[in-house]
Tab-separated table of C-alpha atoms in Angstrom:
chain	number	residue	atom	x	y	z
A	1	UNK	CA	93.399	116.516	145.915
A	2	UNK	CA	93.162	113.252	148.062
A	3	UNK	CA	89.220	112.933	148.030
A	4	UNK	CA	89.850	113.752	144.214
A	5	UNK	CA	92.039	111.058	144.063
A	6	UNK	CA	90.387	107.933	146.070
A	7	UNK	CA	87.044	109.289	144.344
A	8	UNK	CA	88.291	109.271	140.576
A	9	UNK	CA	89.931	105.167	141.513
A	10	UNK	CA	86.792	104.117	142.198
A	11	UNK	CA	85.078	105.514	139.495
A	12	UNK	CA	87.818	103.848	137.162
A	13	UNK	CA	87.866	100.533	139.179
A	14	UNK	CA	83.608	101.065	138.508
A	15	UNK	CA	84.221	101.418	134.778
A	16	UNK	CA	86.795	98.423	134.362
A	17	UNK	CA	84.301	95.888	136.362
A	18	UNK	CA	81.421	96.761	134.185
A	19	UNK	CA	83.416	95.950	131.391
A	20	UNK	CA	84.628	92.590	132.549
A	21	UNK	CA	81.540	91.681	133.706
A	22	UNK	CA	79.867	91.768	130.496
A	23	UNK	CA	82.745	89.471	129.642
A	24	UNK	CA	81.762	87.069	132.172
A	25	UNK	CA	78.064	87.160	131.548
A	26	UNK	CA	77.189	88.026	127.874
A	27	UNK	CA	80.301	86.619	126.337
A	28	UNK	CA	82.976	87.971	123.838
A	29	UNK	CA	81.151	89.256	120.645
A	30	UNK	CA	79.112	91.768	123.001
A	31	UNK	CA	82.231	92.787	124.975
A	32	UNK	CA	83.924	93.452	121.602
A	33	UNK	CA	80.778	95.521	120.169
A	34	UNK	CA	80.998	97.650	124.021
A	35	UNK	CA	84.783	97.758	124.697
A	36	UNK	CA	87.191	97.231	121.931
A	37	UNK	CA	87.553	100.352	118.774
A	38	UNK	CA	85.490	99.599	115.912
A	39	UNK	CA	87.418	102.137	113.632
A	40	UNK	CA	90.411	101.558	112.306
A	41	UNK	CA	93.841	102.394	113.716
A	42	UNK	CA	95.194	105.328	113.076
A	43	UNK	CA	98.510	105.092	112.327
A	44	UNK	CA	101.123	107.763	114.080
A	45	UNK	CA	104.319	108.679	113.542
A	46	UNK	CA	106.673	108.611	116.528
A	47	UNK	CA	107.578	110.670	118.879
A	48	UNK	CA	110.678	112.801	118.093
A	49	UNK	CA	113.914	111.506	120.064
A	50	UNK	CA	114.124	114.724	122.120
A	51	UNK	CA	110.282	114.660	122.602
A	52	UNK	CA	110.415	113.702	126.190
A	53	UNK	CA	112.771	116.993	127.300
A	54	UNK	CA	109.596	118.493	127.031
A	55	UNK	CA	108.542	118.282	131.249
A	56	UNK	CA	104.862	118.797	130.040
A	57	UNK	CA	104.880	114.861	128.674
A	58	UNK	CA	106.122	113.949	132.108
A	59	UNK	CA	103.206	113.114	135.092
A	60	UNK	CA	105.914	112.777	137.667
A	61	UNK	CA	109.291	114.084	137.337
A	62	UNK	CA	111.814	115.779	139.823
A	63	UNK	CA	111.288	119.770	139.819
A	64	UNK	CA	107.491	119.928	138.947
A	65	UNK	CA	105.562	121.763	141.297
A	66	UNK	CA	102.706	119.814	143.005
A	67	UNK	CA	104.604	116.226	141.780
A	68	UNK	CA	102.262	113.990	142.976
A	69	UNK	CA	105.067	111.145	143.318
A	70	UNK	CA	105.842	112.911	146.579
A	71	UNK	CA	102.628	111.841	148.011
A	72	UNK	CA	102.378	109.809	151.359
A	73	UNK	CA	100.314	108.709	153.996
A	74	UNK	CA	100.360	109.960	157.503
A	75	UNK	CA	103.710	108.977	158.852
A	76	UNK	CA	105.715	108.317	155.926
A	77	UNK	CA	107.617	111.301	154.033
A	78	UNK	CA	109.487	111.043	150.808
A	79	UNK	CA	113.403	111.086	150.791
A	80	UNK	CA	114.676	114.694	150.898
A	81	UNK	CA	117.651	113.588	148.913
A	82	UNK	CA	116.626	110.325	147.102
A	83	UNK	CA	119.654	107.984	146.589
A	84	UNK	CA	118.017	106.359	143.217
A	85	UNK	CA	116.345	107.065	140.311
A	86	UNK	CA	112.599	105.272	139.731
A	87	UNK	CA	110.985	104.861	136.122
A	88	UNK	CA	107.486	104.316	136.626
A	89	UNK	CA	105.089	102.799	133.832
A	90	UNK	CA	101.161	103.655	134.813
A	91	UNK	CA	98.611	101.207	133.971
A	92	UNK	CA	95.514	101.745	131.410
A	93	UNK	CA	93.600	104.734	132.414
A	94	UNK	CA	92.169	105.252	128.796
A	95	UNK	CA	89.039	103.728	128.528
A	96	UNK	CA	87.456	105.123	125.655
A	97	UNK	CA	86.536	102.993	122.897
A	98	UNK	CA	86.894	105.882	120.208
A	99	UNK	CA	90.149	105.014	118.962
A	100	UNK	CA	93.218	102.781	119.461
A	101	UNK	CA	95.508	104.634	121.471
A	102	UNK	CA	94.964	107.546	123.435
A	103	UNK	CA	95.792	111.096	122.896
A	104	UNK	CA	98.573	111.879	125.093
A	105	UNK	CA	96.813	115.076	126.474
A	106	UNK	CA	93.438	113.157	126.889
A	107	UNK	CA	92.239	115.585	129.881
A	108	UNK	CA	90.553	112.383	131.491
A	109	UNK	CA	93.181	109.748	131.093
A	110	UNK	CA	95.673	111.771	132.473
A	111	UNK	CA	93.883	112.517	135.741
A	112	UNK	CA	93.274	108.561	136.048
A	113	UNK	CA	97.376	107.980	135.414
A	114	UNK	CA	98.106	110.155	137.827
A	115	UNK	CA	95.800	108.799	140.276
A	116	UNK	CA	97.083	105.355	140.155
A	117	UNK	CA	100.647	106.655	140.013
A	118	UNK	CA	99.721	107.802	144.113
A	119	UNK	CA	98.428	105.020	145.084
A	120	UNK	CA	101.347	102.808	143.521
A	121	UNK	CA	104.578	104.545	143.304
A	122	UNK	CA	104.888	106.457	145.806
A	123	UNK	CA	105.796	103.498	147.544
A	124	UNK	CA	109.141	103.854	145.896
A	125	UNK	CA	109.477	107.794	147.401
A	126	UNK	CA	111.715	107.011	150.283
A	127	UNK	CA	114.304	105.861	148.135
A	128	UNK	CA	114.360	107.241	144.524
A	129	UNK	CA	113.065	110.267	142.751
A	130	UNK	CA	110.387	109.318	140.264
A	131	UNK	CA	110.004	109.957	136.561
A	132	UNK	CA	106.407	108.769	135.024
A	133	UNK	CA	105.612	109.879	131.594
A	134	UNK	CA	102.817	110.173	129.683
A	135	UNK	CA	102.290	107.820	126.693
A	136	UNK	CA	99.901	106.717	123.988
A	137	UNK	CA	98.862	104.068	125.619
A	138	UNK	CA	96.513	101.251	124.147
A	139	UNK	CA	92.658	101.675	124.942
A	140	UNK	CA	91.265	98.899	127.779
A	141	UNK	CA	89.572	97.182	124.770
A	142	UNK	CA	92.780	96.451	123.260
A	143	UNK	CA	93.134	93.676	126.098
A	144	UNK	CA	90.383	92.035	125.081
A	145	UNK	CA	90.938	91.173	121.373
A	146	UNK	CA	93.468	89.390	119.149
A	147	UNK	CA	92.887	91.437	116.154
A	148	UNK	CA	95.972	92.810	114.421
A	149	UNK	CA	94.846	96.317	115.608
A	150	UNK	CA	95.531	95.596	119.210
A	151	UNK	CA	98.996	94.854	118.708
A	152	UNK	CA	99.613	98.019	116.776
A	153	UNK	CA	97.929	100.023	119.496
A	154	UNK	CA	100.518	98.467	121.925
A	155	UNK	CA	103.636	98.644	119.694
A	156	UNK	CA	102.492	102.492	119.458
A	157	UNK	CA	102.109	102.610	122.986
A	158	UNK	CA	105.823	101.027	123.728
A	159	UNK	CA	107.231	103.472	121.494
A	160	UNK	CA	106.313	106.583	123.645
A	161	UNK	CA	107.410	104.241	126.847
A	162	UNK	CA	111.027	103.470	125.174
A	163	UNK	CA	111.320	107.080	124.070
A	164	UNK	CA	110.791	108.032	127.950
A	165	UNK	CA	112.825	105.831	129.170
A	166	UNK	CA	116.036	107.405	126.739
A	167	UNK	CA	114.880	110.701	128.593
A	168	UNK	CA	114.931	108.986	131.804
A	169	UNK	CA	118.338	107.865	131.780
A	170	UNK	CA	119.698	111.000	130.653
A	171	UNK	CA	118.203	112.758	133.409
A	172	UNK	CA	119.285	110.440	136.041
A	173	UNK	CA	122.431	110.353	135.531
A	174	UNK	CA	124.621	107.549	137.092
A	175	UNK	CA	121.997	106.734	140.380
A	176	UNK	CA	120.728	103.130	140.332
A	177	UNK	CA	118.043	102.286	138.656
A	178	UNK	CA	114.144	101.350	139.814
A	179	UNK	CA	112.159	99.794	137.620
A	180	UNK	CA	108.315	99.683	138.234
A	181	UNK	CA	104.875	98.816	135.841
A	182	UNK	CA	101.742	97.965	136.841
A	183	UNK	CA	99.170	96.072	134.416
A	184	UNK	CA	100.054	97.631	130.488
A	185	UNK	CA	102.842	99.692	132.629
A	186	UNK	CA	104.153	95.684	133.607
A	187	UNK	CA	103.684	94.671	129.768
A	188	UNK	CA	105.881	97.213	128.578
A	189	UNK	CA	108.377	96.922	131.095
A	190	UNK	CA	108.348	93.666	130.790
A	191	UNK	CA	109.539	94.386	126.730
A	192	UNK	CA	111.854	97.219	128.204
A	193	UNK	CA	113.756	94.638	130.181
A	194	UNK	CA	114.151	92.762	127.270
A	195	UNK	CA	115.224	95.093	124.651
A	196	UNK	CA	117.082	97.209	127.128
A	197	UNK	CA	118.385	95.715	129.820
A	198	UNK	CA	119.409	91.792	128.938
A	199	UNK	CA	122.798	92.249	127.802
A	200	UNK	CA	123.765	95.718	128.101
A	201	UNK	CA	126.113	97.646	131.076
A	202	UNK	CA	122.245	98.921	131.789
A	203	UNK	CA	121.520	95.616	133.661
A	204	UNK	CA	124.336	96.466	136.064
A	205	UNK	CA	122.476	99.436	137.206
A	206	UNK	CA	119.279	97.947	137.774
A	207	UNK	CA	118.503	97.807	141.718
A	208	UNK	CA	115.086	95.567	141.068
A	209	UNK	CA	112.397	95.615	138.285
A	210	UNK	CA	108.983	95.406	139.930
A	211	UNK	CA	106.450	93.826	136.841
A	212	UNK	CA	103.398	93.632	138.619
A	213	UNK	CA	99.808	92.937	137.302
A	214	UNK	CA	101.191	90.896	134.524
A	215	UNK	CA	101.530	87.246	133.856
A	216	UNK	CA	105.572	86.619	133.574
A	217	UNK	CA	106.311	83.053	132.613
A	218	UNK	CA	109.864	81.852	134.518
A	219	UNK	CA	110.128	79.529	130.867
A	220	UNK	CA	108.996	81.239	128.247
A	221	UNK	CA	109.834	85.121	129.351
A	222	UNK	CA	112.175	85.608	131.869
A	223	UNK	CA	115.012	83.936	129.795
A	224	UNK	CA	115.101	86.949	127.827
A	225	UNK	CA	114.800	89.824	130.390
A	226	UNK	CA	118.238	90.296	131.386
A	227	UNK	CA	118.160	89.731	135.264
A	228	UNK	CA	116.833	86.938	137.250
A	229	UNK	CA	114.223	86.217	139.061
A	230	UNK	CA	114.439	87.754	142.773
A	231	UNK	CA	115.625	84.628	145.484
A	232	UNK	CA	116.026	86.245	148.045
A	233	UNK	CA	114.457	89.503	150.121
A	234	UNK	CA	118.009	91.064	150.140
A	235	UNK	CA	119.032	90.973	147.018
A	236	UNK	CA	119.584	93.496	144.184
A	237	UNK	CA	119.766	93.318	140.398
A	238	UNK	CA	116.674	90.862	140.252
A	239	UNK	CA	112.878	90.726	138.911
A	240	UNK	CA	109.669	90.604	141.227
A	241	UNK	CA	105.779	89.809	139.725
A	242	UNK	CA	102.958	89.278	141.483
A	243	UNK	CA	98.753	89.038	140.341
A	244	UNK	CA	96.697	89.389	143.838
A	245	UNK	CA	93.578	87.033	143.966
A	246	UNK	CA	91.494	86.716	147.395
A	247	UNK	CA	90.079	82.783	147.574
A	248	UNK	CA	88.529	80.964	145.790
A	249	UNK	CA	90.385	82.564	142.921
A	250	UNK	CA	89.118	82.268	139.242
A	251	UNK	CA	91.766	83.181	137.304
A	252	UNK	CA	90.351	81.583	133.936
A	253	UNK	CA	90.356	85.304	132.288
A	254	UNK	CA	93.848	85.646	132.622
A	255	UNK	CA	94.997	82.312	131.503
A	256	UNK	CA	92.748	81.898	128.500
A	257	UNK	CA	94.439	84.226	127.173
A	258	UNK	CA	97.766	84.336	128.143
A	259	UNK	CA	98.227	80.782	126.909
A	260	UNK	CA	97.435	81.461	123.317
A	261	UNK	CA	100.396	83.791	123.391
A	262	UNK	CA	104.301	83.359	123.148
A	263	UNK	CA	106.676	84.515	125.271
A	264	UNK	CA	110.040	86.033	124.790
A	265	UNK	CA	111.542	82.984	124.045
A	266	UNK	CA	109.470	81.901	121.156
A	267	UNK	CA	108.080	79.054	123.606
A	268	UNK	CA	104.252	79.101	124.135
A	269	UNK	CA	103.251	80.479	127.663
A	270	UNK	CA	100.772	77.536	128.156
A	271	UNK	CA	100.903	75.921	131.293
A	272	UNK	CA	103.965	77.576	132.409
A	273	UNK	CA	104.578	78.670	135.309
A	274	UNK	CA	104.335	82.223	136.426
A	275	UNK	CA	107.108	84.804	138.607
A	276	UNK	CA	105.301	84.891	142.119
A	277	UNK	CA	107.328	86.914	144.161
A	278	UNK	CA	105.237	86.848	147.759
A	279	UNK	CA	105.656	91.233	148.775
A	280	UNK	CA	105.446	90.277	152.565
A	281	UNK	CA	108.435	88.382	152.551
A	282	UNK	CA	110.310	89.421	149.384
A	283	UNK	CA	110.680	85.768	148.247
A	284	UNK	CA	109.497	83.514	145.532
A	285	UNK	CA	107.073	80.970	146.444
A	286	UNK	CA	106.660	82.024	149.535
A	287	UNK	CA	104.047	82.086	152.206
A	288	UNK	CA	103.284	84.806	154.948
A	289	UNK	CA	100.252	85.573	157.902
A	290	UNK	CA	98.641	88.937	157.857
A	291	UNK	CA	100.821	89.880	160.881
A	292	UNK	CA	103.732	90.169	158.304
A	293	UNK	CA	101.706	92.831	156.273
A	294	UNK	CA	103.385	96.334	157.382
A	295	UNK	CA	100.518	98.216	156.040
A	296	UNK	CA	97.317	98.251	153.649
A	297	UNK	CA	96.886	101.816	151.886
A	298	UNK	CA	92.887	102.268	152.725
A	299	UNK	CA	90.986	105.248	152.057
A	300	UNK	CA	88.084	106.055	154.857
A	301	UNK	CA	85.065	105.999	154.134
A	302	UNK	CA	84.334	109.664	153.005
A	303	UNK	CA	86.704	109.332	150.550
A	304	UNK	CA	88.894	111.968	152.125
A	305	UNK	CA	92.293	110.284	152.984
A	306	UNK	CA	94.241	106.962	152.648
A	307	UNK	CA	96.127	105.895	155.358
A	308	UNK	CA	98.158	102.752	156.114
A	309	UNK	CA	96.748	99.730	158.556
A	310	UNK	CA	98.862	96.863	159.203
A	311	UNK	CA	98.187	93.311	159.550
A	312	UNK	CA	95.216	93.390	157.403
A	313	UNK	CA	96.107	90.991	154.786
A	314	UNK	CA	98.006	87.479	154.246
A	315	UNK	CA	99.673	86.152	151.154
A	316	UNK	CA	100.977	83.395	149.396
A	317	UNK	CA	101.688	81.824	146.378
A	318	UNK	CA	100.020	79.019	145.106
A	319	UNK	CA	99.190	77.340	141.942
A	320	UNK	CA	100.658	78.735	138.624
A	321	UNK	CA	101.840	81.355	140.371
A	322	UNK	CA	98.996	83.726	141.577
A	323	UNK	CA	98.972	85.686	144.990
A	324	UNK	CA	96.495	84.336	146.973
A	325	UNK	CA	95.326	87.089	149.616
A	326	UNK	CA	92.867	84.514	151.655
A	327	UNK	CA	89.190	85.214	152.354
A	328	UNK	CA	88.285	88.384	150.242
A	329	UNK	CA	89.711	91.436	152.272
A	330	UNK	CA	87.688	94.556	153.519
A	331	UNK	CA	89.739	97.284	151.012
A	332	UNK	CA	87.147	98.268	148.906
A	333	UNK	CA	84.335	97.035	146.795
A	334	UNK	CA	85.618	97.131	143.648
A	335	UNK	CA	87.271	93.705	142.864
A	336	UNK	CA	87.399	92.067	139.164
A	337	UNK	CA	85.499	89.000	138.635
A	338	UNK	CA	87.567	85.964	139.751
A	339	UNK	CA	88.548	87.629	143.281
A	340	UNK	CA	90.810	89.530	141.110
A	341	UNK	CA	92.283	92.139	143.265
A	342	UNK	CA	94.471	93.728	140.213
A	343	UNK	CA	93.554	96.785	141.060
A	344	UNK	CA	95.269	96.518	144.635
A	345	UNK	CA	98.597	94.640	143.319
A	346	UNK	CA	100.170	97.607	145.266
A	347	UNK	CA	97.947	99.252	147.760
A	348	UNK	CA	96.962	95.554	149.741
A	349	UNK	CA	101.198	96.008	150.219
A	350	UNK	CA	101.967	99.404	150.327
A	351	UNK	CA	104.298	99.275	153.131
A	352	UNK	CA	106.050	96.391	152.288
A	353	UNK	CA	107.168	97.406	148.905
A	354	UNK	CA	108.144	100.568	150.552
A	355	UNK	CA	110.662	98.209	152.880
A	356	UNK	CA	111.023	95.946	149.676
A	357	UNK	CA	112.838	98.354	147.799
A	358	UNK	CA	114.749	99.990	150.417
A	359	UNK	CA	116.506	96.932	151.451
A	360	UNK	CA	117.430	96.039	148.298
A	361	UNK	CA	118.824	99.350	147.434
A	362	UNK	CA	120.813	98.991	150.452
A	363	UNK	CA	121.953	95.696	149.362
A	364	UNK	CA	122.540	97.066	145.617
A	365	UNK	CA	125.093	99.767	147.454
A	366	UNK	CA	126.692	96.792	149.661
A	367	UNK	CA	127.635	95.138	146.514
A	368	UNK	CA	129.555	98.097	145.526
């Protein structure tokens, strides 16, 4: 199941270049005619309230045999008796151009989710038991057009996630709360924070919301997401967001788009500055040597096995608000145009998010 895994990421991470890089070099009507649907979206109902009691919607939940949110590396084990309760939002693994959203039992998309889901969350399996559910989530092309179709796909999409999430908390009972996304997983947390959490008893549960892999603008979002922006490494209740570029970073993709949009507020996202929590320090703003990295998640070069080596890679923020990750790191040779290491948000950290969210759980309970 491990060769499975690292071989099916780079396949994906293969797949998502290709696309990007006829962005970059044949410009945006052919990426449209090669990426984004060309039918129109099919409108769905949505999911029944109860849907999610169903544990076959579920990737990751506590109970299911084989969960593959108990993964680890070599010398790390999951909790035996997890103190907290994760909700984990995957990132696009449907990258078929068929149709707006995908199916939720699309054989292939599923096997991608879950794939990222080890080599993200199960940072988080030392302190809190993981739910991940499936979801209609929006095709890759939706990302890379403003027609009206792409926002349907992604109100769809958010639909499923908030239906989850209702599941979730039943299930969890009264543990604190863990909040993760990565990429679409980040842009619908990001919306779950705000229709959810800001001003509700909810918020009081929240340990820390971890909205990586997308743009959050301390102006024009986080106003509206119910907790603050972390400040410090040992605090609880709080926001971290990060986007991991090696140097020189081009992160002209991103932006372009991001400041056409607006953000929670109803201000416009242009020129704002972004959440850049640095993971090797657990600050904003922050800078940190490779010798602060606890551990990389690498796989070897058969493909057989991740493990974790340390001190491979620096970080800090800088401009905007990107990660910069200095010269390009040896993890793999599948980085987005730009030095955009997107795909790594979580793996070039692994260890530190690990220690990330354990001291801030302990510093949630302190509180109490």
């Amino acid at each position: 199941m491990a060769r499975k895994f690292l071989y099916a990421i780079v396949v994906l991470i293969v797949l998502a270049i290709a696309g990007l890089l006829v962005f970059r070099l044949f410009g945006v009507e052919l990426t449209r005619w090669t990426m984004v649907p060309t039918v129109k979206f099919e409108a769905q109902a949505p999911v029944a309230a109860n849907a999610y009691a169903d544990p076959t919607l579920w990737i990751a939940r506590p109970g299911m045999r084989g969960d593959p949110a108990l993964w680890t590396p070599a010398g790390y084990t999951p909790a035996a008796a997890p103190e907290a309760a994760v909700f984990y939002i995957h990132p696009t693994s449907y990258l078929n151009g068929a149709r707006w959203n995908a199916p939720v039992d699309d054989p292939e998309a599923n096997i991608r989710a879950e794939l990222f889901l080890r080599g993200q969350v199960t940072a988080f399996n030392e302190v809190g038991a993981i739910w991940a559910p499936r979801y209609r989530q929006a095709t890759f092309g939706a990302f890379l057009t403003s027609e009206p179709e792409a926002q349907k796909a992604l109100d769809l999409a958010y639909g499923d996630v908030a239906t989850a999430f209702d599941q979730f908390l039943k299930e969890a009972g009264d543990r604190p709360i863990i909040l993760v996304g990565h990429s679409q997983g980040a842009f619908h947390l990001a919306r779950l924070l705000r229709d959810r959490i800001a001003g509700t008893p909810l918020g009081k549960r929240v340990v820390a919301a971890y909205v990586v892999g997308w743009p959050v603008s301390r102006s024009a979002d986080l106003p509206r997401m119910g907790l603050p922006e972390c400040a410090a490494a040992d605090q609880a209740g709080c926001i971290l967001s990060w986007q991991s570029f090696a140097e020189p970073a081009d992160p002209a993709l991103i932006f372009d788009t991001f400041d056409a949009t607006t953000g929670f507020t109803g201000a416009s996202r242009k020129d704002t500055r972004l959440i850049c929590t640095n993971p090797l320090t657990g600050t904003p703003d922050a800078a940190a040597p490779a010798t602060a990295n606890l551990g990389t998640l690498v796989p070897d070069e058969a493909l057989s096995n991740a493990t974790i080596q340390a001190g491979q890679v620096p970080a800090r923020c800088d401009g905007r608000g990107l990660l910069l990750i200095g010269a390009p790191p040896a993890v793999g040779n599948y980085v987005l145009p730009g030095n955009n290491y997107h795909v790594y948000d979580y793996s070039l950290v692994w260890a530190n998010v690990r220690a990330d969210a354990a001291r801030r759980l302990a510093a949630f309970k302190a509180a109490k």
